Short mmCIF file of C-alpha atoms and ligand atoms in Angstrom, two decimals:
data_model
loop_
_atom_site.label_atom_id
_atom_site.label_comp_id
_atom_site.label_asym_id
_atom_site.label_seq_id
_atom_site.Cartn_x
_atom_site.Cartn_y
_atom_site.Cartn_z
CA MET A 71 82.29 182.96 78.57
CA LYS A 72 81.14 181.28 82.02
CA MET A 73 84.20 180.04 84.62
CA ARG A 74 84.84 176.58 85.29
CA ILE A 75 84.81 175.85 88.76
CA PHE A 76 86.50 172.54 89.54
CA SER A 77 85.98 169.91 92.21
CA GLU A 78 89.78 168.13 91.46
CA PHE A 79 92.69 170.24 92.05
CA ARG A 80 95.17 170.70 88.61
CA THR A 81 97.72 173.22 88.54
CA ASN A 82 95.28 175.18 85.71
CA ASN A 83 92.06 175.72 87.14
CA SER A 84 91.26 179.45 88.19
CA VAL A 85 89.08 177.84 90.79
CA THR A 86 88.93 174.72 92.49
CA LEU A 87 86.66 174.23 95.64
CA HIS A 88 86.56 171.27 97.83
CA CYS A 89 83.55 170.61 99.72
CA GLY A 90 84.93 168.46 102.64
CA ASP A 91 88.27 168.55 105.35
CA CYS A 92 90.67 170.36 104.61
CA LEU A 93 93.37 167.95 105.29
CA ASP A 94 91.64 166.06 102.15
CA LEU A 95 92.40 168.83 99.74
CA LEU A 96 96.02 169.70 101.55
CA LYS A 97 96.82 165.91 100.66
CA GLU A 98 95.99 166.09 96.82
CA LEU A 99 97.86 169.23 96.26
CA PRO A 100 101.30 169.04 94.69
CA ASP A 101 104.51 170.06 96.85
CA GLU A 102 105.42 173.57 96.35
CA SER A 103 102.01 174.58 94.12
CA VAL A 104 101.10 177.38 96.22
CA ASP A 105 101.95 181.20 96.30
CA LEU A 106 99.90 182.66 99.30
CA VAL A 107 97.63 180.86 102.07
CA ILE A 108 95.19 183.00 103.51
CA THR A 109 92.95 181.67 106.73
CA SER A 110 90.86 182.36 109.09
CA PRO A 111 90.38 178.92 110.98
CA PRO A 112 87.42 177.86 113.34
CA TYR A 113 88.54 179.47 117.12
CA CYS A 114 86.69 177.58 119.03
CA MET A 115 84.26 180.31 120.04
CA GLY A 116 81.04 178.15 120.01
CA LYS A 117 79.81 179.19 116.57
CA GLU A 118 77.25 177.04 114.72
CA TYR A 119 80.15 175.40 112.54
CA GLU A 120 81.90 174.16 115.30
CA ASP A 121 81.78 171.25 117.18
CA PRO A 122 80.70 172.31 120.99
CA HIS A 123 83.50 170.18 122.32
CA ASN A 124 86.01 172.39 120.52
CA ASP A 125 88.20 173.64 123.48
CA ILE A 126 92.01 175.40 122.91
CA ALA A 127 93.71 171.95 123.05
CA SER A 128 91.32 170.64 119.72
CA PHE A 129 92.67 174.27 118.42
CA ARG A 130 95.98 173.39 118.86
CA GLU A 131 95.07 169.49 117.57
CA GLN A 132 94.17 170.37 114.53
CA HIS A 133 96.90 173.34 113.81
CA THR A 134 99.85 170.39 114.63
CA ARG A 135 98.20 167.99 112.31
CA MET A 136 97.87 169.69 109.51
CA PHE A 137 101.19 171.36 109.73
CA ASP A 138 102.84 168.89 107.69
CA ASP A 139 101.07 169.36 104.95
CA LEU A 140 100.82 172.64 104.52
CA TYR A 141 104.76 173.48 104.37
CA ARG A 142 104.62 170.96 102.37
CA VAL A 143 102.02 172.88 99.49
CA VAL A 144 104.08 176.39 100.48
CA LYS A 145 106.29 177.66 97.41
CA SER A 146 109.84 178.51 99.01
CA GLY A 147 109.69 182.10 99.34
CA GLY A 148 105.79 181.79 99.40
CA SER A 149 103.56 183.52 102.23
CA VAL A 150 101.49 182.01 104.99
CA CYS A 151 98.66 184.69 106.93
CA TRP A 152 96.44 183.14 109.54
CA GLN A 153 93.67 185.35 110.84
CA VAL A 154 92.63 184.73 114.57
CA GLY A 155 90.82 186.36 117.22
CA TYR A 156 91.37 185.69 121.29
CA HIS A 157 89.09 182.22 122.75
CA ILE A 158 87.96 183.60 125.65
CA SER A 159 87.19 180.55 128.77
CA GLU A 160 85.93 181.33 132.15
CA ARG A 161 86.28 184.69 131.88
CA CYS A 162 90.37 183.94 130.95
CA VAL A 163 91.77 185.71 127.48
CA VAL A 164 93.01 183.16 125.31
CA PRO A 165 95.36 184.87 122.56
CA LEU A 166 95.35 181.80 119.76
CA ASP A 167 97.75 183.97 117.28
CA CYS A 168 100.81 182.89 120.81
CA ILE A 169 99.32 179.43 120.14
CA VAL A 170 99.71 179.61 115.79
CA TYR A 171 103.08 181.26 116.40
CA GLU A 172 104.80 178.58 118.71
CA ILE A 173 103.29 175.62 116.36
CA PHE A 174 104.10 177.25 113.09
CA THR A 175 107.51 178.51 114.32
CA SER A 176 108.82 175.47 116.36
CA MET A 177 107.67 172.46 113.62
CA SER A 178 108.88 174.41 110.74
CA GLU A 179 112.66 174.06 112.43
CA HIS A 180 112.98 170.78 111.73
CA TYR A 181 112.92 171.94 108.15
CA GLU A 182 116.10 173.39 105.58
CA ILE A 183 113.72 176.37 105.26
CA PRO A 184 111.57 177.04 108.31
CA PHE A 185 109.02 179.82 108.47
CA ILE A 186 109.47 183.42 109.59
CA LEU A 187 107.14 185.39 111.25
CA ARG A 188 107.26 189.05 109.07
CA ASN A 189 104.20 191.08 110.22
CA ARG A 190 101.40 190.41 112.97
CA ILE A 191 99.01 192.43 111.83
CA ILE A 192 96.48 194.33 113.99
CA TRP A 193 93.22 194.33 112.63
CA THR A 194 90.90 197.06 114.26
CA PHE A 195 87.05 197.46 113.68
CA GLY A 196 84.75 199.87 114.68
CA HIS A 197 81.85 197.58 116.10
CA GLY A 198 81.37 194.42 117.96
CA LEU A 199 79.68 193.01 121.44
CA ASN A 200 80.55 195.73 124.55
CA SER A 201 81.90 194.16 127.61
CA THR A 202 81.21 194.72 131.33
CA ASN A 203 83.83 193.52 132.90
CA ARG A 204 86.99 194.02 130.75
CA PHE A 205 87.50 196.33 127.77
CA SER A 206 85.56 195.48 124.38
CA GLY A 207 87.15 193.66 122.18
CA ARG A 208 87.85 195.83 118.87
CA HIS A 209 91.32 193.94 116.92
CA GLU A 210 92.20 190.75 115.78
CA THR A 211 95.56 189.80 114.26
CA ILE A 212 96.70 187.76 111.40
CA LEU A 213 100.64 186.47 111.73
CA TRP A 214 102.17 186.33 107.97
CA PHE A 215 105.07 184.37 107.67
CA THR A 216 106.70 183.42 104.84
CA LYS A 217 108.63 179.78 103.68
CA GLY A 218 112.20 181.20 104.20
CA ALA A 219 113.31 184.95 101.92
CA GLN A 220 110.09 186.45 100.82
CA THR A 221 109.95 186.64 97.25
CA VAL A 222 107.43 189.15 96.49
CA PHE A 223 106.73 192.62 98.33
CA ASN A 224 104.36 194.95 95.75
CA LEU A 225 103.90 197.92 98.77
CA ASP A 226 103.14 200.28 95.34
CA ASP A 227 99.85 198.39 95.06
CA VAL A 228 98.18 198.66 98.73
CA ARG A 229 99.42 202.37 99.45
CA VAL A 230 96.88 204.33 101.37
CA PRO A 231 95.97 208.22 101.29
CA GLN A 232 98.44 210.30 103.55
CA LYS A 233 96.82 212.38 106.30
CA TYR A 234 99.37 215.24 105.44
CA PRO A 235 100.07 214.19 101.32
CA GLY A 236 101.27 218.22 101.31
CA LYS A 237 104.17 218.01 103.90
CA ARG A 238 107.35 219.28 102.53
CA TYR A 239 110.73 218.73 104.53
CA TYR A 240 111.26 221.94 106.54
CA LYS A 241 115.37 221.70 106.63
CA GLY A 242 118.14 219.49 104.52
CA PRO A 243 119.33 219.57 101.08
CA ASN A 244 115.71 218.72 100.36
CA LYS A 245 114.02 221.28 102.30
CA GLY A 246 110.69 222.74 100.43
CA GLN A 247 110.21 219.15 98.41
CA LEU A 248 107.20 217.00 99.12
CA SER A 249 108.06 214.54 101.83
CA GLY A 250 105.87 211.73 101.28
CA ASN A 251 105.69 209.25 98.44
CA PRO A 252 103.23 210.14 96.13
CA LEU A 253 101.69 206.82 95.66
CA GLY A 254 100.88 207.09 98.87
CA LYS A 255 102.25 205.62 102.58
CA ASN A 256 102.68 202.32 103.88
CA PRO A 257 99.46 200.88 105.31
CA SER A 258 101.25 200.27 108.90
CA ASP A 259 100.78 196.98 110.36
CA VAL A 260 97.45 198.23 111.68
CA TRP A 261 94.71 198.00 109.88
CA ASP A 262 91.25 199.72 110.36
CA ILE A 263 88.57 197.84 108.31
CA PRO A 264 85.53 196.92 108.80
CA ASN A 265 83.95 194.05 110.33
CA VAL A 266 81.18 192.44 108.25
CA LYS A 267 77.74 192.89 110.70
CA SER A 268 74.59 192.97 109.64
CA LYS A 269 74.17 196.23 107.51
CA HIS A 270 77.52 195.00 105.90
CA VAL A 271 77.46 195.01 101.96
CA GLU A 272 79.34 191.57 101.91
CA LYS A 273 77.11 189.96 104.61
CA THR A 274 76.34 186.19 103.95
CA ASP A 275 74.52 183.62 105.93
CA HIS A 276 78.26 182.73 107.05
CA PRO A 277 78.25 183.90 110.84
CA CYS A 278 81.60 184.77 110.67
CA GLN A 279 83.20 186.33 107.48
CA PHE A 280 85.98 188.85 107.28
CA PRO A 281 86.02 191.26 105.32
CA VAL A 282 86.90 191.22 100.89
CA ALA A 283 89.42 194.43 101.87
CA LEU A 284 91.27 192.02 104.19
CA PRO A 285 92.52 189.53 101.82
CA GLN A 286 92.43 191.61 98.92
CA ARG A 287 95.13 194.08 100.40
CA LEU A 288 97.63 190.28 100.97
CA ILE A 289 96.96 189.09 97.89
CA LYS A 290 98.29 192.54 96.19
CA ALA A 291 100.67 192.91 98.29
CA LEU A 292 102.18 189.70 98.65
CA THR A 293 101.27 188.11 95.34
CA ASN A 294 102.14 188.40 91.20
CA PRO A 295 98.93 188.22 89.27
CA ASN A 296 98.01 184.33 88.08
CA ALA A 297 99.51 183.55 91.46
CA LEU A 298 97.66 180.55 93.45
CA VAL A 299 96.33 181.70 96.33
CA LEU A 300 94.98 178.65 98.85
CA ASP A 301 91.97 179.05 101.78
CA PRO A 302 91.76 175.94 104.29
CA PHE A 303 89.21 176.93 106.25
CA MET A 304 87.08 178.92 103.47
CA GLY A 305 83.91 179.45 105.19
CA SER A 306 81.78 181.94 102.58
CA GLY A 307 84.70 182.28 99.77
CA THR A 308 85.99 185.91 100.75
CA THR A 309 89.50 185.05 99.64
CA GLY A 310 88.39 183.39 97.31
CA VAL A 311 86.43 186.23 95.81
CA ALA A 312 89.29 188.70 96.37
CA ALA A 313 91.28 186.12 94.73
CA LEU A 314 89.49 186.52 91.01
CA LEU A 315 89.15 190.08 91.66
CA GLU A 316 92.66 190.68 91.76
CA GLY A 317 93.38 187.92 88.47
CA ARG A 318 95.06 185.31 90.95
CA ARG A 319 93.79 181.39 90.80
CA PHE A 320 91.98 180.16 94.28
CA VAL A 321 91.56 176.51 95.39
CA GLY A 322 89.95 176.39 98.98
CA ALA A 323 88.45 174.10 101.22
CA GLU A 324 85.06 174.13 102.90
CA LEU A 325 83.33 171.25 105.61
CA ASN A 326 80.05 173.08 105.73
CA LYS A 327 78.08 172.03 102.33
CA LYS A 328 75.97 175.59 103.46
CA TYR A 329 78.84 177.45 103.80
CA TYR A 330 80.62 175.87 100.25
CA ASP A 331 77.56 176.50 98.68
CA ILE A 332 77.54 180.73 99.43
CA SER A 333 81.06 180.35 98.84
CA LYS A 334 80.97 178.66 95.09
CA GLN A 335 77.90 181.45 94.21
CA ARG A 336 79.79 184.40 95.62
CA ILE A 337 82.79 183.43 93.96
CA ARG A 338 80.75 182.95 90.61
CA ASP A 339 80.09 186.02 90.83
CA ALA A 340 83.21 187.91 90.88
CA ALA A 341 84.21 186.26 88.35
CA ASP A 342 81.11 187.60 86.27
CA GLY A 343 81.74 191.02 87.31
CA LYS A 344 79.28 190.78 90.00
CA ALA A 345 80.67 190.35 93.62
CA LYS A 346 79.00 192.90 96.47
CA ILE A 347 82.40 194.64 98.11
CA ARG A 348 83.03 197.41 100.05
CA GLU A 349 85.83 198.94 99.11
CA ASP A 350 89.48 199.35 100.44
CA LYS A 351 88.98 203.06 101.26
CA PRO A 352 89.93 204.56 104.95
CA VAL A 353 87.60 204.98 107.12
CA ILE A 354 85.87 208.21 107.42
CA GLU A 355 86.19 210.38 110.87
CA PRO A 356 82.76 210.80 112.11
CA ASN A 357 80.99 214.44 111.48
CA LEU A 358 81.48 216.12 114.75
CA ASN A 359 78.73 218.85 113.42
CA ALA A 360 76.08 216.19 113.23
CA ALA A 361 73.42 216.09 115.85
CA VAL A 362 74.38 212.41 116.91
CA ALA A 363 77.53 213.58 117.78
CA LYS A 364 76.93 215.65 119.80
CA LEU A 365 76.28 214.83 123.68
CA PRO A 366 72.57 213.93 124.83
CA GLU A 367 71.30 216.07 127.56
CA GLU A 368 70.23 213.19 129.35
CA PHE A 369 73.67 211.74 129.23
CA ARG A 370 75.06 215.17 130.88
CA LYS A 371 73.59 214.94 133.63
CA LEU A 372 74.03 211.44 134.27
CA ARG A 373 77.39 211.68 133.72
CA GLU A 374 77.53 215.10 136.32
CA ALA A 375 75.71 212.94 138.89
CA HIS A 376 77.83 210.68 138.11
CA ASN A 377 81.04 212.94 138.85
CA GLU A 378 79.54 214.02 141.89
CA GLU A 379 79.16 211.16 143.64
CA GLU A 380 83.10 209.86 142.83
C1 SAM B 176 86.34 181.71 111.08
S1 SAM B 176 85.40 180.31 109.39
C2 SAM B 176 85.98 181.08 107.72
C3 SAM B 176 85.37 182.51 107.53
C4 SAM B 176 86.49 183.36 106.04
N1 SAM B 176 87.18 183.92 106.52
C5 SAM B 176 84.89 183.86 105.70
O1 SAM B 176 85.46 185.38 105.29
O2 SAM B 176 83.87 183.50 105.13
C6 SAM B 176 85.87 178.95 109.47
C7 SAM B 176 85.08 177.78 108.76
O3 SAM B 176 86.35 176.96 108.32
C8 SAM B 176 85.14 175.95 108.53
N2 SAM B 176 85.62 174.34 108.92
C9 SAM B 176 86.06 174.02 109.99
N3 SAM B 176 86.93 172.83 109.77
C10 SAM B 176 86.90 172.49 108.54
C11 SAM B 176 87.64 171.67 108.04
N4 SAM B 176 88.21 171.02 109.06
N5 SAM B 176 87.95 171.33 106.69
C12 SAM B 176 87.64 172.90 106.05
N6 SAM B 176 87.05 174.04 106.92
C13 SAM B 176 86.43 174.07 107.95
C14 SAM B 176 84.06 176.08 108.99
O4 SAM B 176 82.64 175.65 108.64
C15 SAM B 176 83.84 177.98 109.16
O5 SAM B 176 82.90 177.97 108.04
#
């Protein structure tokens, strides 16, 4: 049977999608109804979906304006994961997570149960613009907050393969026994997951998607089956795809009709078992014997000439 996608929120809906401002959706959601929020808000980077006048002040203003409703809808013990990068203005780099941290902690201080920062996850990726006047940016961050004491952390569901699974204790009472966890190691707070560039299997017409593996890891670790996951800035619906793949309910908002339609189709495909995704697997180390891994003769000569000049 085809899964129904609702536009009006009811607790038992598998999927509710709102085409419009996330503030209107937040107002519609009951208190303490959401187990996990995962989102990536507009970063005032001049993307096609942004007002060209957006700047750090409007970023602050949007977060401040939505905070109270966001706080209200999250369950005590639930989680909020806010994914942002850097805003670059007049050659100055502004880490947006510092602004989010300041707003979320200072505004929640007034409540009996404040938000607590649990991790600042570095999401690193191999590709992006090559800078000539600073080091090329190859990471963004995810701030994971809990509303008071966290209730769910399913570490075993997100373990990753160890580099040396056969490592053994070399001294002490366990000498000779395997020292690692048989299910793999803790993925740590640095996640190397390829970003969605033009050749990526998940690429849609949205200019700024995050990969499904990113919300999928958070959903598996921070919620149990049938939990409710919210993405107030859902873009192409990546968080919704991950939620359905993991048997969770989803509610999301998107202002732009074109992106809303993309997310609706992707979420439907996920429900029908047709989602196109890159599995969350370790990034393969380059094959150093491959021809492209060898230093080209032209580069060797240029490097020698450069070193001689110095
Ligand atoms: C950074 S993108 C999110 C991308 C998403 N994580 C994905 O993987 O596709 C931010 C999205 O927020 C949408 N947006 C901006 N303001 C909004 C608002 N007030 N309410 C709902 N959506 C909004 C933009 O149209 C854009 O698609």
